[in-house]
Tab-separated table of C-alpha atoms in Angstrom:
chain	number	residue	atom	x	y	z
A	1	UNK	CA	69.423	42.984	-82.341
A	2	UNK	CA	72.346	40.900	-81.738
A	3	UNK	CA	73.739	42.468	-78.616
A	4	UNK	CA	71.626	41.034	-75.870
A	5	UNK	CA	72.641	37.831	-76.411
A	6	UNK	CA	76.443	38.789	-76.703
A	7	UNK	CA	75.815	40.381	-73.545
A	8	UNK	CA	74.389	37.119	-72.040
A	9	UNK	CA	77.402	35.243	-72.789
A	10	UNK	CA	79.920	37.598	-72.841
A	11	UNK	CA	81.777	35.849	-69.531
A	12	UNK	CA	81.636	31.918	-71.605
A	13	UNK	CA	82.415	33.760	-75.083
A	14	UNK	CA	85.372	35.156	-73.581
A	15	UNK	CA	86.914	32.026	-71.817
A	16	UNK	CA	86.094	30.119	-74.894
A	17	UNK	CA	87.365	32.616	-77.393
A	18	UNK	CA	90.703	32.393	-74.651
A	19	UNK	CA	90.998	28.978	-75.082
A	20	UNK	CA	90.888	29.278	-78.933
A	21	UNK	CA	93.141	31.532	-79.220
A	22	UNK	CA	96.114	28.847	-78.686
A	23	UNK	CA	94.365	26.094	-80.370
A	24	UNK	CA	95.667	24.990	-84.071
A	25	UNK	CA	93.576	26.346	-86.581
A	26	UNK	CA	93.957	22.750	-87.915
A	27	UNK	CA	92.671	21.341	-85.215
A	28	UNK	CA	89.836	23.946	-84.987
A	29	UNK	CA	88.774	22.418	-88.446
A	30	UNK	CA	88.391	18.933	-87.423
A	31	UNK	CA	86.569	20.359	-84.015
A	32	UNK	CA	84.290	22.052	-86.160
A	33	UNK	CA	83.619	19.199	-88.485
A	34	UNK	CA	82.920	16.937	-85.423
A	35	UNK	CA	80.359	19.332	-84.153
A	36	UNK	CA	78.526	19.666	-87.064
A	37	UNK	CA	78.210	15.696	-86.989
A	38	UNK	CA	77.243	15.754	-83.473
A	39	UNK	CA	74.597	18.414	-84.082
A	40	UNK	CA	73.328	16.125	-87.239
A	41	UNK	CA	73.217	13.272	-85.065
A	42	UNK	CA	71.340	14.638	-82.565
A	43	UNK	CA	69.178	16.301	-84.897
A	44	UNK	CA	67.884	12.678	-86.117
A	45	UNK	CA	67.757	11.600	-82.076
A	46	UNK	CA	65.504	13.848	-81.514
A	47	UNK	CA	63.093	12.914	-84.197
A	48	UNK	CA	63.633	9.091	-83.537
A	49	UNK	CA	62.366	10.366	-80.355
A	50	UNK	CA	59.218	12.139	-81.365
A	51	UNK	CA	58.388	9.206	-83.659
A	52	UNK	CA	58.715	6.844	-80.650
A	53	UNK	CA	55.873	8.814	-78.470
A	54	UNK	CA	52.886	8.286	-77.946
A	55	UNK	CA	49.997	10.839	-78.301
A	56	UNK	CA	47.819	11.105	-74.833
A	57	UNK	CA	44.823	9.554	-75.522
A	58	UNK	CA	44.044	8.449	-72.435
A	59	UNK	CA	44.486	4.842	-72.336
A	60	UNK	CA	48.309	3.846	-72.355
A	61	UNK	CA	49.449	7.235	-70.329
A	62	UNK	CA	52.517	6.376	-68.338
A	63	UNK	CA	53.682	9.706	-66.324
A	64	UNK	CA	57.195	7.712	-65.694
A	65	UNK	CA	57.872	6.867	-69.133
A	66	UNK	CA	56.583	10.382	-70.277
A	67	UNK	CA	58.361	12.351	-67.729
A	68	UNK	CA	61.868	9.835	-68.514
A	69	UNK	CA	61.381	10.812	-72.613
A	70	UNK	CA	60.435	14.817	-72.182
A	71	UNK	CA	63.522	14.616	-69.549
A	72	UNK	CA	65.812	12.995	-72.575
A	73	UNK	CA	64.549	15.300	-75.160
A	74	UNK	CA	65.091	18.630	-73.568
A	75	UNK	CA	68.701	17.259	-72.350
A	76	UNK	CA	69.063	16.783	-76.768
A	77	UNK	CA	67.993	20.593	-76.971
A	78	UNK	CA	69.403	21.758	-74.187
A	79	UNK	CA	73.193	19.840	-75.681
A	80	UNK	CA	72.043	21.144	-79.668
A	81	UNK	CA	72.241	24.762	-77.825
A	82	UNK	CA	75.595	24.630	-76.556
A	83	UNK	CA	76.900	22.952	-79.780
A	84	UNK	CA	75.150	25.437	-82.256
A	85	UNK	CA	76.906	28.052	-79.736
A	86	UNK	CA	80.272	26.210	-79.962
A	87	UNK	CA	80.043	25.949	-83.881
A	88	UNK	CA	79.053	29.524	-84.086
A	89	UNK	CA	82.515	30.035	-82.041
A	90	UNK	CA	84.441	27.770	-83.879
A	91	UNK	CA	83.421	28.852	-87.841
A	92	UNK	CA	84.605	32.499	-86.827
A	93	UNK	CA	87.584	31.881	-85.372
A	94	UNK	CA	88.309	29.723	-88.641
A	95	UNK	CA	87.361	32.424	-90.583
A	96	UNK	CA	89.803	34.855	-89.045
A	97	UNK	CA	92.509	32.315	-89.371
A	98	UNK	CA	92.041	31.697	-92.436
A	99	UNK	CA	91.437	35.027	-93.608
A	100	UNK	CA	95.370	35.808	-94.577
A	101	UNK	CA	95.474	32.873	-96.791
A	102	UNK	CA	95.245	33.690	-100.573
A	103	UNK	CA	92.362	32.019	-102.049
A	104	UNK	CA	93.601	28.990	-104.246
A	105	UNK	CA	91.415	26.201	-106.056
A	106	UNK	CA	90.801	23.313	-104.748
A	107	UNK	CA	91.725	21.529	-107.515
A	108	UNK	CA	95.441	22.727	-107.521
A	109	UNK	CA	95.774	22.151	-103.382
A	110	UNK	CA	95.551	18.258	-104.345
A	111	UNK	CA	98.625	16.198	-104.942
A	112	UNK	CA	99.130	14.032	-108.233
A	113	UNK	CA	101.255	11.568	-108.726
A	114	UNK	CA	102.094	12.892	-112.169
A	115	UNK	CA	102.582	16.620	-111.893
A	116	UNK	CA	105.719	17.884	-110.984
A	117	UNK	CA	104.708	19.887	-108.377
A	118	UNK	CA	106.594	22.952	-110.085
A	119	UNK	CA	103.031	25.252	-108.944
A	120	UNK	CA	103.331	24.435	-105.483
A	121	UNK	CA	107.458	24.481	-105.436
A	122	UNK	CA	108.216	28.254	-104.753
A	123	UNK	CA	105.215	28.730	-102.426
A	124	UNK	CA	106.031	25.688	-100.613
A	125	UNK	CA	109.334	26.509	-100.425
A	126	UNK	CA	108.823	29.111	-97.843
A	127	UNK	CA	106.864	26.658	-95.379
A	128	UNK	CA	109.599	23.466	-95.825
A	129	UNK	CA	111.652	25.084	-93.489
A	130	UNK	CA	108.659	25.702	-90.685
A	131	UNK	CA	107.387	22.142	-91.902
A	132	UNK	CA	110.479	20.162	-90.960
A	133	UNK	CA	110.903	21.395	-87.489
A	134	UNK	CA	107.417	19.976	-87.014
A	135	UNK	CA	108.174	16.721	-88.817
A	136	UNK	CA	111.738	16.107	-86.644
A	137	UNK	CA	109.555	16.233	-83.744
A	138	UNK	CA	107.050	13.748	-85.092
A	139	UNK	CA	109.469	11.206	-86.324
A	140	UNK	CA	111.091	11.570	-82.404
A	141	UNK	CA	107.598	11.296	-81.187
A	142	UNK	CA	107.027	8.396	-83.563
A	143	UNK	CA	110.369	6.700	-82.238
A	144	UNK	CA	109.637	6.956	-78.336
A	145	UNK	CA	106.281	5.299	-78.993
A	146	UNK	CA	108.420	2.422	-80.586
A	147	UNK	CA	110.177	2.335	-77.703
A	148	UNK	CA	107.239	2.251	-75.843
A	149	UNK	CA	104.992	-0.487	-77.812
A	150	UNK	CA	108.574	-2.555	-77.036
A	151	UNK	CA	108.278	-2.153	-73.474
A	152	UNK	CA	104.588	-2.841	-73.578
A	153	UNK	CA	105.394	-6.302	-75.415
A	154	UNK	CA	108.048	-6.680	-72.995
A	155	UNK	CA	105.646	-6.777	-70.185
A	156	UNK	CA	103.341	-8.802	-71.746
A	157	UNK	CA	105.677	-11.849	-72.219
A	158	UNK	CA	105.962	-11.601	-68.086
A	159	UNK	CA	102.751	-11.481	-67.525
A	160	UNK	CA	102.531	-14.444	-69.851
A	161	UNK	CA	104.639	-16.634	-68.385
A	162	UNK	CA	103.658	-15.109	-64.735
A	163	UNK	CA	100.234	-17.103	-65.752
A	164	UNK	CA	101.898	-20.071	-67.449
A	165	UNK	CA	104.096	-20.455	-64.110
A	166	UNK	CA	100.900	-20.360	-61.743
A	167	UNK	CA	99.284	-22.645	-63.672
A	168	UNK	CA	102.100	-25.367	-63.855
A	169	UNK	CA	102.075	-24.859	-59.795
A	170	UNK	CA	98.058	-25.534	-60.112
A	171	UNK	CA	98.696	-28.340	-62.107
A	172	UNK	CA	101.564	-30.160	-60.198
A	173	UNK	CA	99.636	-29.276	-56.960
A	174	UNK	CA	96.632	-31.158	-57.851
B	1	UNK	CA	48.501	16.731	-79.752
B	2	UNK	CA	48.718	20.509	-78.286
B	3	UNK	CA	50.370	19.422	-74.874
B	4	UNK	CA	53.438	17.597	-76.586
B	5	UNK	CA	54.029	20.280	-79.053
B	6	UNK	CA	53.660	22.944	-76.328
B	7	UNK	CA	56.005	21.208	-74.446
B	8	UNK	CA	58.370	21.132	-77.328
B	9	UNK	CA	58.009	24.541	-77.605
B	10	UNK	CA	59.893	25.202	-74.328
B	11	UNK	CA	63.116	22.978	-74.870
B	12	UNK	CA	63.168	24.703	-78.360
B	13	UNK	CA	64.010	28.429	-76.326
B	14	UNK	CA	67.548	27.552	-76.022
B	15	UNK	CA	68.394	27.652	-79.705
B	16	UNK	CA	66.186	30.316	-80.544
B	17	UNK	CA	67.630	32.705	-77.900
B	18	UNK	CA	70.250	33.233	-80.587
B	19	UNK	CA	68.055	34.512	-83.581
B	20	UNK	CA	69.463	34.939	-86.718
B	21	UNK	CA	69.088	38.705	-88.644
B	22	UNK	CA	66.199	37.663	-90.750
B	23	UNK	CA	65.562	40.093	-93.341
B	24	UNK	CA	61.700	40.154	-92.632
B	25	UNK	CA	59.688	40.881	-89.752
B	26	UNK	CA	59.911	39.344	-86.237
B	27	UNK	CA	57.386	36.371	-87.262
B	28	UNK	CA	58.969	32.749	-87.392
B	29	UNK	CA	62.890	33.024	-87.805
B	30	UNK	CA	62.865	29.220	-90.360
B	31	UNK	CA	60.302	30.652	-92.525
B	32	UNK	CA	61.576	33.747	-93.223
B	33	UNK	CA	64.857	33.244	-93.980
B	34	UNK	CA	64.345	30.714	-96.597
B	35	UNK	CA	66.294	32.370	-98.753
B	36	UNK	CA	69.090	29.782	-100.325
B	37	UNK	CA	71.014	32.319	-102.992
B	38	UNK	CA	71.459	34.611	-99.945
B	39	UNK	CA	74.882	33.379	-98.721
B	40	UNK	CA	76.584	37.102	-98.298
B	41	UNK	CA	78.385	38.258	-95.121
B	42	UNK	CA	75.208	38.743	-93.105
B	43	UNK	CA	74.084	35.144	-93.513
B	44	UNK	CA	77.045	32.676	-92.557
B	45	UNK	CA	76.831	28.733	-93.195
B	46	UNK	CA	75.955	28.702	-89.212
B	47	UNK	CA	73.342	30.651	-89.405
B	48	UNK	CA	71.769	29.310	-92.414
B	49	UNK	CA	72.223	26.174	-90.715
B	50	UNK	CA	70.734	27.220	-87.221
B	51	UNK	CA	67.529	28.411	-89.026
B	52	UNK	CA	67.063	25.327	-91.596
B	53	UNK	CA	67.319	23.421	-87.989
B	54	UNK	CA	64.432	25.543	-86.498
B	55	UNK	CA	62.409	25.190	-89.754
B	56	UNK	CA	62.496	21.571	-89.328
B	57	UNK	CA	60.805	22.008	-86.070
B	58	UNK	CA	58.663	24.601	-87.228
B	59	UNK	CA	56.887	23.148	-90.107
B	60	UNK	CA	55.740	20.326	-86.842
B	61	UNK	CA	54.228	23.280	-85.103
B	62	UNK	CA	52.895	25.387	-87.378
B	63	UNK	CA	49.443	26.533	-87.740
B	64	UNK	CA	49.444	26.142	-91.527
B	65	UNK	CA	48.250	22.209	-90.880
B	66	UNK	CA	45.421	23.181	-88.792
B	67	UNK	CA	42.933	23.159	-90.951
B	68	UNK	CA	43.799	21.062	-94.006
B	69	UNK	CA	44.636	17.589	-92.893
B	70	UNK	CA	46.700	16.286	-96.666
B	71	UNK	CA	48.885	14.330	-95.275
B	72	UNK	CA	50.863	14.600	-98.709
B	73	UNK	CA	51.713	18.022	-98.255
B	74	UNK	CA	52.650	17.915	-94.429
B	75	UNK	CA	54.308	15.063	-95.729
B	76	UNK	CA	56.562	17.136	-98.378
B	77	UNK	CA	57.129	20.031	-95.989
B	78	UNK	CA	58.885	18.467	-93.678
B	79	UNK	CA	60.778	16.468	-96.073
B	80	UNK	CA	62.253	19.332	-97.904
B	81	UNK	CA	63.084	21.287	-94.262
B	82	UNK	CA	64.991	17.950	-93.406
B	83	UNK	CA	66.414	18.088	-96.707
B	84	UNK	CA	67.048	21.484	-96.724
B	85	UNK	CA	69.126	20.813	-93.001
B	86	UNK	CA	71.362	18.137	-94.139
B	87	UNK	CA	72.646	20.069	-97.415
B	88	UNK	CA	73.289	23.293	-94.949
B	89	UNK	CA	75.298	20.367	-92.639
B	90	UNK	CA	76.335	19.047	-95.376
B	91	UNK	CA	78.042	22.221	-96.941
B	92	UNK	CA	79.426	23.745	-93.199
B	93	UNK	CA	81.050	20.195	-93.188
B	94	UNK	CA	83.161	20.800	-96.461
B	95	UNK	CA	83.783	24.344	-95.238
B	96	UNK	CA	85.907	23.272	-92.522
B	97	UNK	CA	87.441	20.117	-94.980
B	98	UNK	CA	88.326	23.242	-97.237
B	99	UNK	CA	90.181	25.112	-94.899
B	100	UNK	CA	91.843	21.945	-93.797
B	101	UNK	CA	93.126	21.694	-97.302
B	102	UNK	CA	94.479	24.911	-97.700
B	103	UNK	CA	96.074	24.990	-94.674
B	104	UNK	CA	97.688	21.862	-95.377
B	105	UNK	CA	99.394	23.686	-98.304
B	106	UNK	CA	99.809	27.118	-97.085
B	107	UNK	CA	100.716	26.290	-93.562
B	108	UNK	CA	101.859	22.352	-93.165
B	109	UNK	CA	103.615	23.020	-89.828
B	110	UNK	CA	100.307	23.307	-88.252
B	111	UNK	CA	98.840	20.036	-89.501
B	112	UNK	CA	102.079	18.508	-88.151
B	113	UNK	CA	101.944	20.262	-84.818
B	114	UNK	CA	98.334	18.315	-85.043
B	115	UNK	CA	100.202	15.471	-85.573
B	116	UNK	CA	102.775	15.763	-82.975
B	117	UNK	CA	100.137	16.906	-80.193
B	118	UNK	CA	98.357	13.824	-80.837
B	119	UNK	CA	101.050	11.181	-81.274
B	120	UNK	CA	101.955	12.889	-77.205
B	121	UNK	CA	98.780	11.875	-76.505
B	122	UNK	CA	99.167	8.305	-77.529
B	123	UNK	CA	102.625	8.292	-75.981
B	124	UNK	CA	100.829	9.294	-72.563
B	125	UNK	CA	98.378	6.880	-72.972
B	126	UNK	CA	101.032	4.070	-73.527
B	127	UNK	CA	102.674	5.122	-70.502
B	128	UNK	CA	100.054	4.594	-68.243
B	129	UNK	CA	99.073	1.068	-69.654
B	130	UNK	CA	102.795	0.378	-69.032
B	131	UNK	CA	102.461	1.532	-65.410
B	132	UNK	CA	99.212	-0.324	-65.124
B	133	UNK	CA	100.497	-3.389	-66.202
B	134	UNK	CA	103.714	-3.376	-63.914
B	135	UNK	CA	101.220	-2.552	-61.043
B	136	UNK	CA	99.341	-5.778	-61.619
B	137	UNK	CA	102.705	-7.870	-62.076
B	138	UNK	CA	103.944	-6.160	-58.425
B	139	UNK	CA	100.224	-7.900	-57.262
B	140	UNK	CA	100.813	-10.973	-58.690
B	141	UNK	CA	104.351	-11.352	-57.339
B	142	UNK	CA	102.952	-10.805	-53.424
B	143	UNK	CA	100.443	-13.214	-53.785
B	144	UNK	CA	103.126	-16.112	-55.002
B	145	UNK	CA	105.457	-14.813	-52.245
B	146	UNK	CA	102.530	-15.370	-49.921
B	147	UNK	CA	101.588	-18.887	-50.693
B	148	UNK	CA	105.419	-19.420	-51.131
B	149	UNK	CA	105.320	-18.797	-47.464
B	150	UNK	CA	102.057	-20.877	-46.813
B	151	UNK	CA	104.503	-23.820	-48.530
B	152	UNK	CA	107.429	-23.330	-46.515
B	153	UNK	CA	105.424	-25.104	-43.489
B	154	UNK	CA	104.644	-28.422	-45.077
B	155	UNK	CA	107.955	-28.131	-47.169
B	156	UNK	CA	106.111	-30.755	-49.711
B	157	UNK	CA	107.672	-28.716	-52.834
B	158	UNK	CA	110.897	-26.545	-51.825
B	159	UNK	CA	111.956	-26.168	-55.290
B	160	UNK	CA	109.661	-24.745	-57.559
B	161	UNK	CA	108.566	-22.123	-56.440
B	162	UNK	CA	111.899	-20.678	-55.851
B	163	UNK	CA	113.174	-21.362	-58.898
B	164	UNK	CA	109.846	-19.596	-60.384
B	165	UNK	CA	110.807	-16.485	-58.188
B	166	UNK	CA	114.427	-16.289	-59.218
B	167	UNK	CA	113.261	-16.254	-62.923
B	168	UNK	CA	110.454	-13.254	-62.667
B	169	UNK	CA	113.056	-11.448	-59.951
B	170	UNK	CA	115.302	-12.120	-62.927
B	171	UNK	CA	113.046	-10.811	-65.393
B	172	UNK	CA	111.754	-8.137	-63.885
B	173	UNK	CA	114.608	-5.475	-64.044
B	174	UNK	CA	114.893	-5.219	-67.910
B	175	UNK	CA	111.735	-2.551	-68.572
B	176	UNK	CA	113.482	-0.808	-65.922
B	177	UNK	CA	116.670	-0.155	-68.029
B	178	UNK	CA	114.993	1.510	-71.254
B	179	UNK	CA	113.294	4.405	-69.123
């Protein structure tokens, strides 16, 4: 049942499940999330459209304006496709990601204010030491794009006075 | 009526070329697997959400409507598909937000590689504005050397504009130094 269409994108499924293979499973959440949006949004595009047309009945037939809309709505199905196709990727590679992860409640993965966070401390304990590698590298990150905003500024005050200059010329010209 | 709903019929082959395992017979894929307590491991949240998408589509072209025209209860069928589509979304949404969470917990170097990856990104993006903007000061400065030129003829203002090009030559070295 399933396999001829595996075997029809076998070559795409391959390349794509390539490329996930080094993307973060964290980002593979948020791409997933996005597409299901997108496929939503679409969804209701695609109905706005079919509410929008007109039914022939022979007196306000356009062929431009119907060809232009039947053009735009397969181009929606023909996108849906490749999204449902990309979500379809995307939920089982989460899946096997996730799948060595014990299964906690929700409840205890969020962070109070009040509790002591003695659950979390021994299993967390384990992934500080991962975790700050990762954060070192964002606070450099986060310091070279200070440096960079600064430089930014920098050139903005020339510019600035590049225009204030040309227009006292302007002025004492005239 | 029939031509724009067999030409829908068409664009719709693309996502049914990817048919989910109904558990009935090979008759319309959204009405058969209506089911909403089946969520084991045959049914995933993508296929129950690829199939509440066809239904919505379905209940447009089916043949049920032919002969009773209450517009009430084509009304409420395609309400409830719609419906049933945007809890489906809905749930494969907080799926993924889930997962986020937990990995958050269980594995926070990840979410800060995220982090990291995309604060590169920004950095990038900074540094070509930066480049940008020193290519349009570069323009700027040939077109004053150029009518500084034009003004060296008449000689009517020998000054100014020198003392204007001393101060941006002046200027210009310091974004040099940080790189």
């Amino acid at each position: 049942m399933t396999t001829p269409p595996l075997a029809q994108f076998s070559g795409q499924q391959q390349q794509q499940t390539q490329a996930a293979r080094d993307v973060n499973t964290a980002s593979l959440c948020r791409i997933g999330q996005e597409t299901v949006q997108d496929i939503v949004l679409r969804t209701m595009e695609i109905f706005q459209l079919l509410r929008n047309m007109q039914l022939p009945n022979g007196v306000t037939y356009h062929p431009n304006t119907h060809q232009d809309r039947l053009g735009k709505l397969q181009e929606h199905l023909r996108t849906l496709s490749v999204l449902f196709r990309k979500l379809r990727l995307v939920y089982d590679k989460c899946n096997e990601n996730c799948a060595g992860l014990e299964p906690i409640p929700s409840e205890q993965l969020i962070p109070y204010v009040e509790d002591d966070s003695s659950k979390l401390e021994d299993r967390m304990a384990n992934q500080l030491r991962a975790a700050s590698e990762e954060r070192r590298e964002v606070l450099e990150v986060n310091k070279k794009l200070k440096q960079k905003n600064q430089q930014l500024k920098m050139i903005m005050d020339q510019l600035r006075n590049l225009i204030w200059e040309i227009n006292s010329m302007l002025a004492v010209r005239s | 009526m029939a031509s724009s709903m067999c030409g829908m019929f068409p664009g719709q082959q693309p996502p049914g070329s990817l048919p989910p395992p109904g558990p009935g017979g090979p008759g319309q894929p959204g009405l058969l697997t209506g089911t909403p307590g089946n969520r084991g491991a045959n049914n995933t949240l993508v296929d129950e959400l690829e199939a509440s998408f066809e239904a919505c589509f379905a209940s447009l072209v089916s043949q049920d409507y032919v002969n009773g025209t209450d517009q009430e209860e084509i009304r409420t069928g395609v309400d409830q598909c719609i419906q049933k589509f945007l809890d489906v979304a809905r749930q494969t949404e907080c799926f993924f937000l889930q997962k986020r969470l937990q990995l958050s917990v269980q594995k926070p170097e990840q979410v800060e590689k995220e982090d990291a990856s995309e604060l590169k990104n920004e950095l990038q993006r900074k540094e070509m504005l930066i480049q940008k903007h020193l290519a349009k000061i570069h323009h700027w400065q040939q077109v004053l050397e150029d009518i500084n030129v034009q003004h060296k003829k008449p000689t009517e203002l020998p000054q100014g504009p020198l003392a204007f090009l001393e101060q941006a030559s002046a200027n210009l070295p310091a974004p040099m130094k940080p790189n």
